[in-house]
Amino acid sequence: RKSELPDLSGVATELLRAMPVEDVIDTLNDKHGLTLSLGQLIQLVGEKAYIEALRHEAAELEMNRISAEQTAQLWNDAGRPAPGGGLWSSKKIAALLAMEP
């Protein structure tokens, strides 16, 4: 099974560019029979790809007038780990949005 991981890593990274992390987990399960937790997905794609996906999603939410506080609440409710640990806050969302793509 280890030999499949590099291929699925690329697939997962591409999916992450197009959809939220929860949808990536569902797609990998439905189309590839791979059951992953959010933590395992982050390990598979790497923290950099995970953070970039979050930054992209946060920017989309901001364009749809979802506040940083609301985004933090949504992501905490979904159990998404924040970089550096702890819970998401409006400050962490603002820092994520300020990052260069």
Short mmCIF file of N, CA and C in Angstrom, two decimals:
data_model
loop_
_atom_site.label_atom_id
_atom_site.label_comp_id
_atom_site.label_asym_id
_atom_site.label_seq_id
_atom_site.Cartn_x
_atom_site.Cartn_y
_atom_site.Cartn_z
N ARG A 1 0.81 -1.20 0.00
CA ARG A 1 0.00 0.00 0.00
C ARG A 1 0.85 1.26 0.00
N LYS A 2 2.06 1.18 0.50
CA LYS A 2 2.92 2.35 0.53
C LYS A 2 3.18 2.90 -0.87
N SER A 3 3.29 2.03 -1.86
CA SER A 3 3.57 2.49 -3.21
C SER A 3 2.44 3.34 -3.79
N GLU A 4 1.22 3.21 -3.25
CA GLU A 4 0.10 4.00 -3.74
C GLU A 4 0.13 5.42 -3.19
N LEU A 5 0.75 5.63 -2.06
CA LEU A 5 0.68 6.93 -1.41
C LEU A 5 1.21 8.09 -2.24
N PRO A 6 2.36 7.96 -2.93
CA PRO A 6 2.80 9.10 -3.73
C PRO A 6 1.77 9.51 -4.79
N ASP A 7 1.17 8.52 -5.47
CA ASP A 7 0.15 8.82 -6.47
C ASP A 7 -1.05 9.52 -5.82
N LEU A 8 -1.50 8.99 -4.70
CA LEU A 8 -2.65 9.59 -4.02
C LEU A 8 -2.29 10.93 -3.40
N SER A 9 -1.04 11.12 -3.06
CA SER A 9 -0.61 12.41 -2.54
C SER A 9 -0.82 13.49 -3.60
N GLY A 10 -0.42 13.18 -4.83
CA GLY A 10 -0.62 14.13 -5.92
C GLY A 10 -2.08 14.37 -6.21
N VAL A 11 -2.86 13.29 -6.21
CA VAL A 11 -4.31 13.40 -6.43
C VAL A 11 -4.93 14.25 -5.33
N ALA A 12 -4.57 13.97 -4.08
CA ALA A 12 -5.14 14.71 -2.95
C ALA A 12 -4.75 16.19 -3.01
N THR A 13 -3.52 16.47 -3.39
CA THR A 13 -3.07 17.86 -3.49
C THR A 13 -3.86 18.60 -4.56
N GLU A 14 -4.08 17.95 -5.70
CA GLU A 14 -4.88 18.56 -6.78
C GLU A 14 -6.32 18.79 -6.32
N LEU A 15 -6.90 17.82 -5.65
CA LEU A 15 -8.27 17.97 -5.15
C LEU A 15 -8.36 19.12 -4.16
N LEU A 16 -7.34 19.26 -3.33
CA LEU A 16 -7.32 20.30 -2.31
C LEU A 16 -7.32 21.69 -2.92
N ARG A 17 -6.80 21.80 -4.14
CA ARG A 17 -6.81 23.10 -4.83
C ARG A 17 -8.20 23.47 -5.32
N ALA A 18 -9.09 22.48 -5.38
CA ALA A 18 -10.40 22.69 -5.99
C ALA A 18 -11.58 22.61 -5.02
N MET A 19 -11.36 22.04 -3.83
CA MET A 19 -12.50 21.83 -2.93
C MET A 19 -12.05 21.86 -1.46
N PRO A 20 -13.00 22.06 -0.55
CA PRO A 20 -12.68 22.05 0.88
C PRO A 20 -12.13 20.69 1.34
N VAL A 21 -11.38 20.71 2.43
CA VAL A 21 -10.71 19.50 2.91
C VAL A 21 -11.69 18.36 3.17
N GLU A 22 -12.86 18.66 3.70
CA GLU A 22 -13.83 17.60 3.98
C GLU A 22 -14.28 16.91 2.69
N ASP A 23 -14.43 17.69 1.62
CA ASP A 23 -14.81 17.12 0.32
C ASP A 23 -13.68 16.28 -0.27
N VAL A 24 -12.44 16.68 -0.02
CA VAL A 24 -11.29 15.89 -0.49
C VAL A 24 -11.31 14.52 0.19
N ILE A 25 -11.55 14.51 1.50
CA ILE A 25 -11.61 13.25 2.25
C ILE A 25 -12.71 12.36 1.68
N ASP A 26 -13.89 12.94 1.42
CA ASP A 26 -15.01 12.16 0.85
C ASP A 26 -14.67 11.63 -0.54
N THR A 27 -14.05 12.46 -1.38
CA THR A 27 -13.71 12.05 -2.74
C THR A 27 -12.67 10.94 -2.74
N LEU A 28 -11.65 11.05 -1.89
CA LEU A 28 -10.64 10.00 -1.81
C LEU A 28 -11.26 8.68 -1.36
N ASN A 29 -12.24 8.77 -0.48
CA ASN A 29 -12.92 7.56 -0.01
C ASN A 29 -13.79 6.98 -1.13
N ASP A 30 -14.60 7.83 -1.76
CA ASP A 30 -15.54 7.37 -2.79
C ASP A 30 -14.84 6.85 -4.04
N LYS A 31 -13.83 7.57 -4.52
CA LYS A 31 -13.22 7.22 -5.81
C LYS A 31 -11.98 6.33 -5.70
N HIS A 32 -11.33 6.35 -4.53
CA HIS A 32 -10.08 5.60 -4.39
C HIS A 32 -10.11 4.59 -3.24
N GLY A 33 -11.22 4.55 -2.51
CA GLY A 33 -11.34 3.61 -1.41
C GLY A 33 -10.39 3.88 -0.26
N LEU A 34 -9.94 5.13 -0.15
CA LEU A 34 -8.99 5.49 0.90
C LEU A 34 -9.72 6.27 1.99
N THR A 35 -9.74 5.72 3.19
CA THR A 35 -10.38 6.37 4.32
C THR A 35 -9.32 7.09 5.14
N LEU A 36 -9.42 8.41 5.19
CA LEU A 36 -8.44 9.22 5.91
C LEU A 36 -9.13 10.12 6.92
N SER A 37 -8.44 10.38 8.02
CA SER A 37 -8.87 11.44 8.93
C SER A 37 -8.30 12.75 8.39
N LEU A 38 -8.73 13.85 8.95
CA LEU A 38 -8.19 15.14 8.53
C LEU A 38 -6.69 15.20 8.79
N GLY A 39 -6.27 14.69 9.95
CA GLY A 39 -4.84 14.66 10.26
C GLY A 39 -4.04 13.84 9.27
N GLN A 40 -4.59 12.71 8.84
CA GLN A 40 -3.91 11.87 7.85
C GLN A 40 -3.85 12.56 6.49
N LEU A 41 -4.91 13.29 6.13
CA LEU A 41 -4.89 14.03 4.87
C LEU A 41 -3.78 15.08 4.89
N ILE A 42 -3.66 15.79 6.01
CA ILE A 42 -2.61 16.81 6.13
C ILE A 42 -1.24 16.17 6.00
N GLN A 43 -1.05 15.00 6.61
CA GLN A 43 0.22 14.29 6.48
C GLN A 43 0.47 13.88 5.03
N LEU A 44 -0.57 13.47 4.33
CA LEU A 44 -0.45 13.01 2.95
C LEU A 44 -0.05 14.14 2.01
N VAL A 45 -0.68 15.31 2.15
CA VAL A 45 -0.42 16.42 1.22
C VAL A 45 0.67 17.36 1.71
N GLY A 46 0.93 17.35 3.02
CA GLY A 46 1.92 18.26 3.59
C GLY A 46 1.24 19.51 4.13
N GLU A 47 1.85 20.07 5.16
CA GLU A 47 1.25 21.23 5.82
C GLU A 47 1.17 22.44 4.89
N LYS A 48 2.16 22.60 4.02
CA LYS A 48 2.17 23.76 3.11
C LYS A 48 0.93 23.74 2.21
N ALA A 49 0.62 22.58 1.62
CA ALA A 49 -0.55 22.47 0.74
C ALA A 49 -1.84 22.67 1.53
N TYR A 50 -1.88 22.16 2.76
CA TYR A 50 -3.06 22.34 3.62
C TYR A 50 -3.28 23.82 3.92
N ILE A 51 -2.22 24.52 4.30
CA ILE A 51 -2.34 25.94 4.63
C ILE A 51 -2.74 26.74 3.40
N GLU A 52 -2.17 26.41 2.26
CA GLU A 52 -2.54 27.12 1.02
C GLU A 52 -4.01 26.90 0.70
N ALA A 53 -4.51 25.69 0.89
CA ALA A 53 -5.92 25.41 0.65
C ALA A 53 -6.81 26.22 1.61
N LEU A 54 -6.38 26.31 2.86
CA LEU A 54 -7.14 27.10 3.84
C LEU A 54 -7.12 28.58 3.46
N ARG A 55 -5.95 29.07 3.03
CA ARG A 55 -5.84 30.48 2.65
C ARG A 55 -6.79 30.78 1.49
N HIS A 56 -6.80 29.89 0.52
CA HIS A 56 -7.68 30.07 -0.64
C HIS A 56 -9.16 30.06 -0.21
N GLU A 57 -9.51 29.12 0.65
CA GLU A 57 -10.90 29.03 1.11
C GLU A 57 -11.28 30.24 1.95
N ALA A 58 -10.37 30.71 2.80
CA ALA A 58 -10.64 31.89 3.63
C ALA A 58 -10.87 33.11 2.74
N ALA A 59 -10.09 33.24 1.67
CA ALA A 59 -10.26 34.36 0.75
C ALA A 59 -11.63 34.29 0.06
N GLU A 60 -12.05 33.09 -0.32
CA GLU A 60 -13.37 32.92 -0.94
C GLU A 60 -14.48 33.29 0.05
N LEU A 61 -14.33 32.84 1.29
CA LEU A 61 -15.32 33.17 2.31
C LEU A 61 -15.38 34.68 2.54
N GLU A 62 -14.21 35.32 2.57
CA GLU A 62 -14.15 36.76 2.76
C GLU A 62 -14.86 37.49 1.61
N MET A 63 -14.65 37.02 0.38
CA MET A 63 -15.32 37.63 -0.78
C MET A 63 -16.84 37.48 -0.68
N ASN A 64 -17.28 36.44 0.00
CA ASN A 64 -18.71 36.22 0.20
C ASN A 64 -19.22 36.86 1.49
N ARG A 65 -18.42 37.78 2.01
CA ARG A 65 -18.77 38.57 3.20
C ARG A 65 -18.94 37.74 4.47
N ILE A 66 -18.20 36.64 4.54
CA ILE A 66 -18.15 35.86 5.77
C ILE A 66 -17.01 36.44 6.60
N SER A 67 -17.31 36.86 7.83
CA SER A 67 -16.29 37.51 8.65
C SER A 67 -15.23 36.51 9.11
N ALA A 68 -14.08 37.05 9.52
CA ALA A 68 -13.00 36.21 10.05
C ALA A 68 -13.49 35.45 11.28
N GLU A 69 -14.32 36.09 12.10
CA GLU A 69 -14.86 35.43 13.29
C GLU A 69 -15.74 34.24 12.89
N GLN A 70 -16.58 34.44 11.87
CA GLN A 70 -17.45 33.36 11.40
C GLN A 70 -16.64 32.22 10.80
N THR A 71 -15.60 32.56 10.03
CA THR A 71 -14.74 31.54 9.44
C THR A 71 -14.06 30.74 10.53
N ALA A 72 -13.54 31.43 11.54
CA ALA A 72 -12.88 30.74 12.66
C ALA A 72 -13.85 29.78 13.34
N GLN A 73 -15.07 30.22 13.56
CA GLN A 73 -16.08 29.37 14.21
C GLN A 73 -16.40 28.15 13.35
N LEU A 74 -16.59 28.37 12.04
CA LEU A 74 -16.87 27.26 11.12
C LEU A 74 -15.75 26.22 11.17
N TRP A 75 -14.50 26.69 11.11
CA TRP A 75 -13.37 25.78 11.06
C TRP A 75 -13.14 25.09 12.40
N ASN A 76 -13.40 25.79 13.51
CA ASN A 76 -13.30 25.14 14.82
C ASN A 76 -14.38 24.06 14.95
N ASP A 77 -15.60 24.38 14.50
CA ASP A 77 -16.69 23.40 14.55
C ASP A 77 -16.38 22.18 13.69
N ALA A 78 -15.67 22.39 12.58
CA ALA A 78 -15.32 21.28 11.67
C ALA A 78 -14.10 20.50 12.17
N GLY A 79 -13.46 20.99 13.24
CA GLY A 79 -12.29 20.29 13.78
C GLY A 79 -11.03 20.47 12.96
N ARG A 80 -10.96 21.53 12.17
CA ARG A 80 -9.77 21.78 11.36
C ARG A 80 -8.64 22.31 12.24
N PRO A 81 -7.49 21.66 12.23
CA PRO A 81 -6.38 22.16 13.05
C PRO A 81 -5.82 23.48 12.51
N ALA A 82 -5.55 24.39 13.42
CA ALA A 82 -4.92 25.65 13.05
C ALA A 82 -3.40 25.49 13.07
N PRO A 83 -2.70 26.13 12.15
CA PRO A 83 -1.23 26.07 12.19
C PRO A 83 -0.72 26.58 13.54
N GLY A 84 0.22 25.88 14.11
CA GLY A 84 0.75 26.28 15.41
C GLY A 84 -0.08 25.76 16.57
N GLY A 85 -1.16 25.05 16.28
CA GLY A 85 -1.99 24.46 17.33
C GLY A 85 -3.06 25.41 17.84
N GLY A 86 -3.84 24.91 18.76
CA GLY A 86 -4.92 25.70 19.34
C GLY A 86 -6.10 25.83 18.39
N LEU A 87 -7.00 26.72 18.74
CA LEU A 87 -8.21 26.94 17.96
C LEU A 87 -8.03 28.09 16.98
N TRP A 88 -8.87 28.11 15.96
CA TRP A 88 -8.88 29.22 15.04
C TRP A 88 -9.45 30.45 15.73
N SER A 89 -8.94 31.61 15.39
CA SER A 89 -9.44 32.88 15.89
C SER A 89 -9.46 33.85 14.72
N SER A 90 -10.11 35.00 14.91
CA SER A 90 -10.14 35.99 13.83
C SER A 90 -8.72 36.46 13.51
N LYS A 91 -7.84 36.49 14.51
CA LYS A 91 -6.44 36.89 14.27
C LYS A 91 -5.72 35.88 13.39
N LYS A 92 -5.94 34.59 13.65
CA LYS A 92 -5.30 33.55 12.83
C LYS A 92 -5.84 33.59 11.40
N ILE A 93 -7.13 33.86 11.24
CA ILE A 93 -7.71 33.97 9.90
C ILE A 93 -7.11 35.17 9.18
N ALA A 94 -7.00 36.30 9.88
CA ALA A 94 -6.41 37.50 9.26
C ALA A 94 -4.96 37.25 8.85
N ALA A 95 -4.20 36.54 9.69
CA ALA A 95 -2.81 36.21 9.35
C ALA A 95 -2.75 35.30 8.13
N LEU A 96 -3.67 34.36 8.06
CA LEU A 96 -3.74 33.44 6.91
C LEU A 96 -4.03 34.22 5.63
N LEU A 97 -4.97 35.16 5.70
CA LEU A 97 -5.33 35.96 4.53
C LEU A 97 -4.20 36.88 4.10
N ALA A 98 -3.35 37.27 5.03
CA ALA A 98 -2.23 38.17 4.73
C ALA A 98 -1.05 37.45 4.08
N MET A 99 -1.07 36.11 4.13
CA MET A 99 0.04 35.33 3.55
C MET A 99 0.06 35.49 2.04
N GLU A 100 1.25 35.43 1.48
CA GLU A 100 1.40 35.44 0.02
C GLU A 100 1.01 34.08 -0.54
N PRO A 101 0.28 34.06 -1.65
CA PRO A 101 -0.09 32.78 -2.27
C PRO A 101 1.12 32.05 -2.83
#
